[in-house]
Amino acid sequence: MLTLSTVLGCELPERTLVAPAAASTMDVVLRVYAEQDVTDSTSASMLGWTSGLPGVDLIVTAQDSTTDPRIVRTDAAGQILLQGLPLGRHTITGRRLLTPVERAQLGAHSDLVGFVGTTTLTLDRTSDPVASVRFPGAYRRGLVLSEDAFQRARLPGLDNYFFGGFLELYNNSEAIIHLDGLQLADALSYAGAFPQSLESCADAVGLLEDPLGVWTQYLVAFPGSGTSYPVPPGGTVVVAMDAIDHRDLYPNMLDLRGADFEFGGGPDNPTVPDMIDLSIRANPLHVHGPSFEGGGAKTLVLALPGNAMAYPRTRTTNFLFMRVPGVAVVDVFSNSLLRHLESPEPGFTRCPRFVAERFDRAYGFLLQEQVLEYTVSKSRKVLFTDERGQLVLQHTRNSAADWHRTERTPGWISR
């Protein structure tokens, strides 16, 4: 043991030298850039933001410390000095909306409205004092998927109830959009696999991550001959499995008589148009339209009109699938069970993607295994309200970031 008397070479009372405590904080220069994909990086360059994103509002939250979150803004070069950050993990949430002048600078063909996202940063004693993070662009797009409430109902002592779900679309643009012929698909999704599973993620990766399109068995199309069903800017469209009043049929159900469309095969509401079923497999659970109820994983796809009979087909070990062309894909929402994120079961391997990255950067973990899960919706987040008072929903092509759990609100947007 090293003592003070040993160091001085003389006789003194025995005292142990305590080495200075290692630093528990550090100063970090944070640089914020646009994502490196062509669309985002090109837009940033057109705005002159080649050295970083200026004016990004950041919230830096320490995950391994009780310190208060930092609320800061990047400078003109897209960077900020963060002094005394505790070591450990940090969540960094960023938001930079474009001004009307900046949007005009990009031209009429760009629907970029800002950069927004969440990322993580881990600091230790060997970390570089200069750190870089990237945020994706947020786009208005046109018609988007805005709410998914198709989860089947399961209550102890009662049969499963498949028929009270709905899907909502929202016109996120500033122009009228017609629904006629647009398609909705419930695409192939694997939450993952156990060693004893018949098919693994590796077996399915050719379909799950196909950059040429999205594979499905269940496909429906909106009726209409071209201009029969217009949706105004900020308008919603509710597609119910059955457009009836479900409240007396099963606990915690909704009155969906006001839906805009319904699946065929169930009890018909004569005032609500039926979707056109283009599926290549009959629903094994019931005859009230194709299987959109989901399970441990789900991928919903909105696509442009197309000839489903001409879509490429392939057969896996058990089933036939058809591919919706990638050029037709308008929007995707992919989602999985939360339990496989927090505490994977022994031997369970999650599939890294449900679709190729060009369609969705990451699936969300918004499903939970609870009795009343069917009473919860998954909804796209509101990003801001534009100059005309229209809500603009967040669309960064990332289900994990763009969606959250909400109450069921068919026909209106939940904040």
XYZ file of C-alpha atoms in Angstrom, residues 182-186 216-223 241 262-266 273-284 286-292 308-309 313 322:
42
model
C -55.622 2.912 -54.376
C -54.652 -0.327 -52.658
C -54.137 -1.430 -49.059
C -52.028 -4.484 -48.259
C -51.412 -6.457 -45.093
C -48.484 -9.918 -49.418
C -51.389 -12.346 -49.501
C -54.055 -9.829 -48.495
C -54.853 -6.870 -50.718
C -57.895 -4.607 -51.086
C -58.587 -1.659 -53.376
C -60.821 1.377 -53.072
C -63.752 1.422 -55.489
C -63.791 -4.108 -41.119
C -65.866 -1.304 -45.109
C -64.649 -4.769 -46.009
C -67.100 -7.086 -47.717
C -68.359 -10.412 -46.473
C -69.663 -9.238 -43.108
C -69.070 1.422 -49.996
C -67.290 -1.939 -49.904
C -63.570 -2.303 -50.558
C -62.636 -4.575 -53.474
C -60.918 -7.731 -52.258
C -57.891 -8.680 -54.390
C -56.385 -11.176 -51.928
C -54.844 -14.429 -53.149
C -55.698 -16.268 -49.946
C -58.977 -16.558 -48.101
C -58.932 -15.301 -44.536
C -58.590 -18.462 -42.391
C -63.523 -15.414 -40.807
C -65.260 -14.193 -43.962
C -65.460 -10.485 -43.064
C -62.767 -9.504 -45.557
C -59.008 -10.129 -45.612
C -56.875 -10.650 -42.522
C -55.769 -7.242 -41.238
C -52.957 -7.247 -59.010
C -53.339 -10.107 -61.488
C -45.907 -14.399 -57.439
C -47.635 -11.586 -54.588
